[in-house]
Amino acid sequence: MATPTFLLTPSGYKAGTLYAPLPADGDGDMEMTRSAIATRVNQNGIIQDSAVDVPRIDYLYGGCPSCIFEEATTNLIDESEDFSTWISISADVNASSVVSPDGNTNAYRIQGDGTSVFHAIRHNVTLPSAGRFTFSLFAKAASNSFILMQPEAFDSFSYSVYFDLNTGAINAGDPDVDYAGSEYYGNGWYRCWVSGSTTTDLIGRVLVYGSESITNAAFPSAAAGAAASVDIFGAQFELQDRPHSYVKTTGSVVSSAADEFRLSNIGQFFGTNTGAVYFEFADYPFRYESANENFLRLYDQSTNDYIGIRGKFDTFFGPQLIGWSSINAQYNTEPVVSSIRKVAFTWDGSDWKSKVNGQSEQTGAVTANFNPTIIGLTGGGYWTAGSLVRLKTLAFYDRKLTSNELDELTTL
């Protein structure tokens, strides 16, 4: 297998710096900034705060960690953990003794109060503007294994989605739902989410029902509802296409800050007008559905040409080479959240090749020189990722790689 000249695998770090194992002299250490604390999942599977400017080494999927690169977001639910402040509808809401995803015993348990076949909690939400939104919640089965999450009253629509808290399975109950999903956080906890959109109505509410099944919220009797309980933690409502890292609130909305990064003088890691770039992601790297987003641009500051990874939630455009007659390598692949995405791109003075997940190599002619000098912005500023990206590996090579070497790097 080809030997890289630069290798970034999330491991060592300090405030402001993500260390690169290769080269050993520190020339590959990446600068990082973030103006606020933010959350990650630590090696024990616990959601934990990372201090200002500290890179977020994340272990959500177990095994080797990834580094989180994420744009800013705002949690519009002003009480994300104290569900005793939410409005109860035929429900008892009490502190639970189970350990929450953040390692504390601060979850709440909801169950019917015996007065109705339905029981739920509700919270009002005011949006600052129209657009795509996502409601997410951590939930765990107790004596019952199902919940119904329902943002409603935005453009008079209802976005009902049922979740099975034993398997993570979902059932979208309304055609207005844009997307829904769940991610397993360990110890029985799933982060469940539903996304929709609004064009006019900016005041609505979110409801969480204890549900009799994955298709029906009504219990056979009020007594049956009173015997059914689930544990919940960490509600979030944001103007995003997909859920971002959890942002805790206690009485008012809270905004996170973007992870920004930069690495200058990267020309030393490539040959003259030749080289290769390899990316490995912990999950599908794009969460926007309504617009394309870009990740990690490598610029030639003398020409403003760059290599970038571009896509959106349901379409992966692969690596793009912008500036060389608008050449781009396009892949149309369905995203699988749990899969690792591997991407490689290589070039020399005559042609380029790219490959994603070991499949469908694409090639094209090179019509101009390309010698990248910086990860960041052309003027030397910091680059900010779109949505939420978990990067496991970034590697550079000082020569063009062969088709077999691209296969070795990118095959899942």
PDB file of C-alpha atoms in Angstrom, residues 18-242:
ATOM      1  CA  LEU A  18      -5.230  18.546  16.401  1.00  0.00           C
ATOM      2  CA  TYR A  19      -1.943  16.613  16.200  1.00  0.00           C
ATOM      3  CA  ALA A  20      -1.040  14.689  13.047  1.00  0.00           C
ATOM      4  CA  PRO A  21       0.986  11.473  13.598  1.00  0.00           C
ATOM      5  CA  LEU A  22       2.746  12.058  10.274  1.00  0.00           C
ATOM      6  CA  PRO A  23       5.016  13.937   9.715  1.00  0.00           C
ATOM      7  CA  ALA A  24       6.633  13.599  13.121  1.00  0.00           C
ATOM      8  CA  ASP A  25       8.064  17.146  13.093  1.00  0.00           C
ATOM      9  CA  GLY A  26       4.638  18.757  13.698  1.00  0.00           C
ATOM     10  CA  ASP A  27       4.317  20.389  10.254  1.00  0.00           C
ATOM     11  CA  GLY A  28       1.019  18.551   9.765  1.00  0.00           C
ATOM     12  CA  ASP A  29      -0.640  19.612  13.026  1.00  0.00           C
ATOM     13  CA  MET A  30      -3.983  21.214  12.196  1.00  0.00           C
ATOM     14  CA  GLU A  31      -5.133  24.499  13.744  1.00  0.00           C
ATOM     15  CA  MET A  32      -8.598  24.364  15.320  1.00  0.00           C
ATOM     16  CA  THR A  33     -10.850  27.054  16.761  1.00  0.00           C
ATOM     17  CA  ARG A  34     -14.333  27.025  18.283  1.00  0.00           C
ATOM     18  CA  SER A  35     -15.663  29.906  20.361  1.00  0.00           C
ATOM     19  CA  ALA A  36     -17.949  27.875  22.664  1.00  0.00           C
ATOM     20  CA  ILE A  37     -18.107  24.532  24.433  1.00  0.00           C
ATOM     21  CA  ALA A  38     -19.589  21.662  22.431  1.00  0.00           C
ATOM     22  CA  THR A  39     -20.446  18.022  23.042  1.00  0.00           C
ATOM     23  CA  ARG A  40     -18.905  14.745  21.927  1.00  0.00           C
ATOM     24  CA  VAL A  41     -19.224  11.052  22.899  1.00  0.00           C
ATOM     25  CA  ASN A  42     -16.161   9.990  24.891  1.00  0.00           C
ATOM     26  CA  GLN A  43     -14.460   6.582  24.920  1.00  0.00           C
ATOM     27  CA  ASN A  44     -16.853   5.411  27.654  1.00  0.00           C
ATOM     28  CA  GLY A  45     -19.872   6.176  25.479  1.00  0.00           C
ATOM     29  CA  ILE A  46     -20.853   9.253  27.506  1.00  0.00           C
ATOM     30  CA  ILE A  47     -21.893  12.625  26.062  1.00  0.00           C
ATOM     31  CA  GLN A  48     -19.303  15.078  27.376  1.00  0.00           C
ATOM     32  CA  ASP A  49     -18.519  18.771  26.974  1.00  0.00           C
ATOM     33  CA  SER A  50     -15.365  19.830  25.121  1.00  0.00           C
ATOM     34  CA  ALA A  51     -13.935  23.183  26.156  1.00  0.00           C
ATOM     35  CA  VAL A  52     -13.516  26.200  23.880  1.00  0.00           C
ATOM     36  CA  ASP A  53     -11.059  25.521  21.009  1.00  0.00           C
ATOM     37  CA  VAL A  54     -10.573  21.879  22.023  1.00  0.00           C
ATOM     38  CA  PRO A  55     -10.975  19.386  19.141  1.00  0.00           C
ATOM     39  CA  ARG A  56     -13.809  16.921  19.652  1.00  0.00           C
ATOM     40  CA  ILE A  57     -12.569  13.321  19.462  1.00  0.00           C
ATOM     41  CA  ASP A  58     -15.759  11.276  19.163  1.00  0.00           C
ATOM     42  CA  TYR A  59     -16.438   7.579  19.870  1.00  0.00           C
ATOM     43  CA  LEU A  60     -20.143   7.370  18.994  1.00  0.00           C
ATOM     44  CA  TYR A  61     -19.642   4.390  16.678  1.00  0.00           C
ATOM     45  CA  GLY A  62     -17.053   2.636  18.846  1.00  0.00           C
ATOM     46  CA  GLY A  63     -13.647   1.447  17.674  1.00  0.00           C
ATOM     47  CA  CYS A  64     -11.251   4.033  16.290  1.00  0.00           C
ATOM     48  CA  PRO A  65     -12.439   7.580  17.008  1.00  0.00           C
ATOM     49  CA  SER A  66     -13.334  10.375  14.626  1.00  0.00           C
ATOM     50  CA  CYS A  67     -12.968  14.140  14.869  1.00  0.00           C
ATOM     51  CA  ILE A  68     -16.136  16.230  14.702  1.00  0.00           C
ATOM     52  CA  PHE A  69     -16.225  19.153  12.284  1.00  0.00           C
ATOM     53  CA  GLU A  70     -19.550  20.951  12.596  1.00  0.00           C
ATOM     54  CA  GLU A  71     -21.292  24.187  11.788  1.00  0.00           C
ATOM     55  CA  ALA A  72     -23.064  26.247  14.471  1.00  0.00           C
ATOM     56  CA  THR A  73     -26.628  25.400  15.466  1.00  0.00           C
ATOM     57  CA  THR A  74     -29.225  26.604  17.978  1.00  0.00           C
ATOM     58  CA  ASN A  75     -31.423  24.505  20.255  1.00  0.00           C
ATOM     59  CA  LEU A  76     -34.773  26.327  20.231  1.00  0.00           C
ATOM     60  CA  ILE A  77     -36.188  24.270  23.110  1.00  0.00           C
ATOM     61  CA  ASP A  78     -35.466  26.329  26.202  1.00  0.00           C
ATOM     62  CA  GLU A  79     -35.661  23.394  28.649  1.00  0.00           C
ATOM     63  CA  SER A  80     -33.977  20.451  27.019  1.00  0.00           C
ATOM     64  CA  GLU A  81     -33.681  18.193  30.079  1.00  0.00           C
ATOM     65  CA  ASP A  82     -36.155  19.351  32.733  1.00  0.00           C
ATOM     66  CA  PHE A  83     -39.324  17.752  31.375  1.00  0.00           C
ATOM     67  CA  SER A  84     -41.230  18.658  34.538  1.00  0.00           C
ATOM     68  CA  THR A  85     -41.529  22.136  32.950  1.00  0.00           C
ATOM     69  CA  TRP A  86     -43.261  20.708  29.853  1.00  0.00           C
ATOM     70  CA  ILE A  87     -47.061  20.505  29.666  1.00  0.00           C
ATOM     71  CA  SER A  88     -48.322  17.035  30.566  1.00  0.00           C
ATOM     72  CA  ILE A  89     -51.365  15.567  28.818  1.00  0.00           C
ATOM     73  CA  SER A  90     -52.836  12.711  30.868  1.00  0.00           C
ATOM     74  CA  ALA A  91     -49.255  11.864  31.814  1.00  0.00           C
ATOM     75  CA  ASP A  92     -47.172  11.561  34.928  1.00  0.00           C
ATOM     76  CA  VAL A  93     -43.666  13.001  34.486  1.00  0.00           C
ATOM     77  CA  ASN A  94     -41.141  12.044  37.145  1.00  0.00           C
ATOM     78  CA  ALA A  95     -37.379  11.840  37.584  1.00  0.00           C
ATOM     79  CA  SER A  96     -35.962   8.496  36.498  1.00  0.00           C
ATOM     80  CA  SER A  97     -33.266   6.499  38.240  1.00  0.00           C
ATOM     81  CA  VAL A  98     -31.627   5.315  34.999  1.00  0.00           C
ATOM     82  CA  VAL A  99     -28.284   6.688  33.824  1.00  0.00           C
ATOM     83  CA  SER A 100     -28.666   9.253  31.035  1.00  0.00           C
ATOM     84  CA  PRO A 101     -26.495   9.496  27.905  1.00  0.00           C
ATOM     85  CA  ASP A 102     -24.411  12.153  29.710  1.00  0.00           C
ATOM     86  CA  GLY A 103     -23.594   9.740  32.556  1.00  0.00           C
ATOM     87  CA  ASN A 104     -25.846  11.395  35.139  1.00  0.00           C
ATOM     88  CA  THR A 105     -29.177  10.287  36.620  1.00  0.00           C
ATOM     89  CA  ASN A 106     -31.112  13.230  35.197  1.00  0.00           C
ATOM     90  CA  ALA A 107     -33.516  11.533  32.784  1.00  0.00           C
ATOM     91  CA  TYR A 108     -37.285  11.689  33.179  1.00  0.00           C
ATOM     92  CA  ARG A 109     -39.885   8.925  32.952  1.00  0.00           C
ATOM     93  CA  ILE A 110     -43.269   9.509  31.339  1.00  0.00           C
ATOM     94  CA  GLN A 111     -46.280   7.240  31.676  1.00  0.00           C
ATOM     95  CA  GLY A 112     -50.028   7.521  31.621  1.00  0.00           C
ATOM     96  CA  ASP A 113     -51.860   8.876  34.651  1.00  0.00           C
ATOM     97  CA  GLY A 114     -54.832   6.545  34.192  1.00  0.00           C
ATOM     98  CA  THR A 115     -57.265   9.147  32.791  1.00  0.00           C
ATOM     99  CA  SER A 116     -56.973   8.485  29.044  1.00  0.00           C
ATOM    100  CA  VAL A 117     -55.844   5.945  26.452  1.00  0.00           C
ATOM    101  CA  PHE A 118     -53.438   8.670  25.208  1.00  0.00           C
ATOM    102  CA  HIS A 119     -50.669  10.304  27.218  1.00  0.00           C
ATOM    103  CA  ALA A 120     -48.010  12.789  26.139  1.00  0.00           C
ATOM    104  CA  ILE A 121     -45.909  15.810  27.057  1.00  0.00           C
ATOM    105  CA  ARG A 122     -45.808  19.019  25.031  1.00  0.00           C
ATOM    106  CA  HIS A 123     -43.589  22.076  24.662  1.00  0.00           C
ATOM    107  CA  ASN A 124     -44.084  25.219  22.588  1.00  0.00           C
ATOM    108  CA  VAL A 125     -41.408  26.310  20.097  1.00  0.00           C
ATOM    109  CA  THR A 126     -40.929  29.658  18.314  1.00  0.00           C
ATOM    110  CA  LEU A 127     -38.780  29.711  15.199  1.00  0.00           C
ATOM    111  CA  PRO A 128     -36.686  32.761  14.230  1.00  0.00           C
ATOM    112  CA  SER A 129     -37.352  32.104  10.533  1.00  0.00           C
ATOM    113  CA  ALA A 130     -39.019  29.663   8.174  1.00  0.00           C
ATOM    114  CA  GLY A 131     -37.215  26.675   6.741  1.00  0.00           C
ATOM    115  CA  ARG A 132     -36.273  23.062   7.391  1.00  0.00           C
ATOM    116  CA  PHE A 133     -36.349  21.962  11.031  1.00  0.00           C
ATOM    117  CA  THR A 134     -35.408  18.861  13.022  1.00  0.00           C
ATOM    118  CA  PHE A 135     -36.779  17.684  16.375  1.00  0.00           C
ATOM    119  CA  SER A 136     -34.644  15.125  18.225  1.00  0.00           C
ATOM    120  CA  LEU A 137     -34.882  13.352  21.562  1.00  0.00           C
ATOM    121  CA  PHE A 138     -33.011  10.639  23.451  1.00  0.00           C
ATOM    122  CA  ALA A 139     -35.369   7.853  24.527  1.00  0.00           C
ATOM    123  CA  LYS A 140     -35.046   4.478  26.240  1.00  0.00           C
ATOM    124  CA  ALA A 141     -37.546   1.685  26.787  1.00  0.00           C
ATOM    125  CA  ALA A 142     -38.767   1.161  30.352  1.00  0.00           C
ATOM    126  CA  SER A 143     -41.954  -0.904  30.802  1.00  0.00           C
ATOM    127  CA  ASN A 144     -42.965   0.247  27.311  1.00  0.00           C
ATOM    128  CA  SER A 145     -40.884   0.196  24.102  1.00  0.00           C
ATOM    129  CA  PHE A 146     -42.545   2.744  21.806  1.00  0.00           C
ATOM    130  CA  ILE A 147     -42.897   6.504  21.465  1.00  0.00           C
ATOM    131  CA  LEU A 148     -44.539   8.850  18.983  1.00  0.00           C
ATOM    132  CA  MET A 149     -42.747  12.152  18.231  1.00  0.00           C
ATOM    133  CA  GLN A 150     -44.896  14.846  16.684  1.00  0.00           C
ATOM    134  CA  PRO A 151     -43.932  18.429  15.790  1.00  0.00           C
ATOM    135  CA  GLU A 152     -47.164  20.158  14.827  1.00  0.00           C
ATOM    136  CA  ALA A 153     -48.903  23.454  13.958  1.00  0.00           C
ATOM    137  CA  PHE A 154     -46.090  24.566  11.649  1.00  0.00           C
ATOM    138  CA  ASP A 155     -47.986  25.476   8.441  1.00  0.00           C
ATOM    139  CA  SER A 156     -50.899  23.475   9.948  1.00  0.00           C
ATOM    140  CA  PHE A 157     -48.965  20.261   9.290  1.00  0.00           C
ATOM    141  CA  SER A 158     -48.339  17.356  11.629  1.00  0.00           C
ATOM    142  CA  TYR A 159     -45.160  15.277  11.442  1.00  0.00           C
ATOM    143  CA  SER A 160     -45.866  12.033  13.303  1.00  0.00           C
ATOM    144  CA  VAL A 161     -43.157   9.361  13.561  1.00  0.00           C
ATOM    145  CA  TYR A 162     -43.265   6.215  15.701  1.00  0.00           C
ATOM    146  CA  PHE A 163     -40.079   4.702  17.161  1.00  0.00           C
ATOM    147  CA  ASP A 164     -39.337   1.222  18.486  1.00  0.00           C
ATOM    148  CA  LEU A 165     -36.931   1.699  21.399  1.00  0.00           C
ATOM    149  CA  ASN A 166     -35.788  -1.918  21.325  1.00  0.00           C
ATOM    150  CA  THR A 167     -34.603  -1.921  17.720  1.00  0.00           C
ATOM    151  CA  GLY A 168     -34.461   1.720  16.581  1.00  0.00           C
ATOM    152  CA  ALA A 169     -37.024   0.979  13.851  1.00  0.00           C
ATOM    153  CA  ILE A 170     -39.231   3.861  12.710  1.00  0.00           C
ATOM    154  CA  ASN A 171     -42.640   4.303  11.124  1.00  0.00           C
ATOM    155  CA  ALA A 172     -43.427   7.704   9.608  1.00  0.00           C
ATOM    156  CA  GLY A 173     -47.118   8.198  10.225  1.00  0.00           C
ATOM    157  CA  ASP A 174     -47.627  11.373   8.154  1.00  0.00           C
ATOM    158  CA  PRO A 175     -46.777  12.213   4.543  1.00  0.00           C
ATOM    159  CA  ASP A 176     -45.539  15.653   5.666  1.00  0.00           C
ATOM    160  CA  VAL A 177     -42.473  14.060   7.293  1.00  0.00           C
ATOM    161  CA  ASP A 178     -39.356  14.847   5.255  1.00  0.00           C
ATOM    162  CA  TYR A 179     -36.972  12.472   7.004  1.00  0.00           C
ATOM    163  CA  ALA A 180     -36.732  10.551  10.259  1.00  0.00           C
ATOM    164  CA  GLY A 181     -34.177   8.297  11.857  1.00  0.00           C
ATOM    165  CA  SER A 182     -32.511   6.993  14.998  1.00  0.00           C
ATOM    166  CA  GLU A 183     -28.945   6.519  16.218  1.00  0.00           C
ATOM    167  CA  TYR A 184     -27.946   4.161  19.010  1.00  0.00           C
ATOM    168  CA  TYR A 185     -25.965   5.775  21.849  1.00  0.00           C
ATOM    169  CA  GLY A 186     -25.501   2.704  24.013  1.00  0.00           C
ATOM    170  CA  ASN A 187     -27.077   1.490  27.275  1.00  0.00           C
ATOM    171  CA  GLY A 188     -30.480   1.215  25.585  1.00  0.00           C
ATOM    172  CA  TRP A 189     -30.624   4.865  24.518  1.00  0.00           C
ATOM    173  CA  TYR A 190     -31.635   5.913  20.997  1.00  0.00           C
ATOM    174  CA  ARG A 191     -31.479   9.437  19.658  1.00  0.00           C
ATOM    175  CA  CYS A 192     -34.705   9.684  17.648  1.00  0.00           C
ATOM    176  CA  TRP A 193     -35.395  12.497  15.194  1.00  0.00           C
ATOM    177  CA  VAL A 194     -37.923  13.792  12.694  1.00  0.00           C
ATOM    178  CA  SER A 195     -37.504  16.626  10.191  1.00  0.00           C
ATOM    179  CA  GLY A 196     -40.017  18.768   8.314  1.00  0.00           C
ATOM    180  CA  SER A 197     -40.297  22.275   6.941  1.00  0.00           C
ATOM    181  CA  THR A 198     -42.372  25.394   7.352  1.00  0.00           C
ATOM    182  CA  THR A 199     -42.829  28.417   5.083  1.00  0.00           C
ATOM    183  CA  THR A 200     -45.088  30.692   7.126  1.00  0.00           C
ATOM    184  CA  ASP A 201     -46.073  29.549  10.640  1.00  0.00           C
ATOM    185  CA  LEU A 202     -43.190  30.082  13.040  1.00  0.00           C
ATOM    186  CA  ILE A 203     -44.962  29.136  16.274  1.00  0.00           C
ATOM    187  CA  GLY A 204     -45.714  25.506  16.950  1.00  0.00           C
ATOM    188  CA  ARG A 205     -45.162  22.755  19.492  1.00  0.00           C
ATOM    189  CA  VAL A 206     -43.551  19.371  19.907  1.00  0.00           C
ATOM    190  CA  LEU A 207     -45.226  16.372  21.508  1.00  0.00           C
ATOM    191  CA  VAL A 208     -43.843  13.095  22.808  1.00  0.00           C
ATOM    192  CA  TYR A 209     -46.389  10.326  23.285  1.00  0.00           C
ATOM    193  CA  GLY A 210     -45.980   7.049  25.030  1.00  0.00           C
ATOM    194  CA  SER A 211     -47.189   4.731  22.283  1.00  0.00           C
ATOM    195  CA  GLU A 212     -48.947   1.358  22.392  1.00  0.00           C
ATOM    196  CA  SER A 213     -47.050   0.122  19.312  1.00  0.00           C
ATOM    197  CA  ILE A 214     -45.038   1.314  16.322  1.00  0.00           C
ATOM    198  CA  THR A 215     -48.307   2.047  14.510  1.00  0.00           C
ATOM    199  CA  ASN A 216     -50.731   3.222  17.208  1.00  0.00           C
ATOM    200  CA  ALA A 217     -50.419   5.731  20.060  1.00  0.00           C
ATOM    201  CA  ALA A 218     -53.685   4.735  21.769  1.00  0.00           C
ATOM    202  CA  PHE A 219     -53.504   2.108  24.493  1.00  0.00           C
ATOM    203  CA  PRO A 220     -56.332  -0.442  24.875  1.00  0.00           C
ATOM    204  CA  SER A 221     -57.383   1.280  28.094  1.00  0.00           C
ATOM    205  CA  ALA A 222     -56.376   4.108  30.395  1.00  0.00           C
ATOM    206  CA  ALA A 223     -55.127   1.501  32.866  1.00  0.00           C
ATOM    207  CA  ALA A 224     -52.885  -0.028  30.205  1.00  0.00           C
ATOM    208  CA  GLY A 225     -51.432   3.420  29.497  1.00  0.00           C
ATOM    209  CA  ALA A 226     -50.761   3.956  33.182  1.00  0.00           C
ATOM    210  CA  ALA A 227     -48.649   0.784  33.220  1.00  0.00           C
ATOM    211  CA  ALA A 228     -46.553   1.891  30.229  1.00  0.00           C
ATOM    212  CA  SER A 229     -43.445   4.029  30.764  1.00  0.00           C
ATOM    213  CA  VAL A 230     -40.439   5.272  28.767  1.00  0.00           C
ATOM    214  CA  ASP A 231     -37.376   7.289  29.771  1.00  0.00           C
ATOM    215  CA  ILE A 232     -36.383  10.473  27.928  1.00  0.00           C
ATOM    216  CA  PHE A 233     -33.478  12.919  27.880  1.00  0.00           C
ATOM    217  CA  GLY A 234     -32.077  15.781  25.841  1.00  0.00           C
ATOM    218  CA  ALA A 235     -34.709  17.322  23.561  1.00  0.00           C
ATOM    219  CA  GLN A 236     -33.488  19.506  20.684  1.00  0.00           C
ATOM    220  CA  PHE A 237     -35.295  21.550  18.014  1.00  0.00           C
ATOM    221  CA  GLU A 238     -33.146  23.277  15.398  1.00  0.00           C
ATOM    222  CA  LEU A 239     -33.393  24.893  11.986  1.00  0.00           C
ATOM    223  CA  GLN A 240     -31.360  22.156  10.344  1.00  0.00           C
ATOM    224  CA  ASP A 241     -32.000  19.330   7.891  1.00  0.00           C
ATOM    225  CA  ARG A 242     -30.663  16.736  10.361  1.00  0.00           C
TER     226      ARG A 242
END
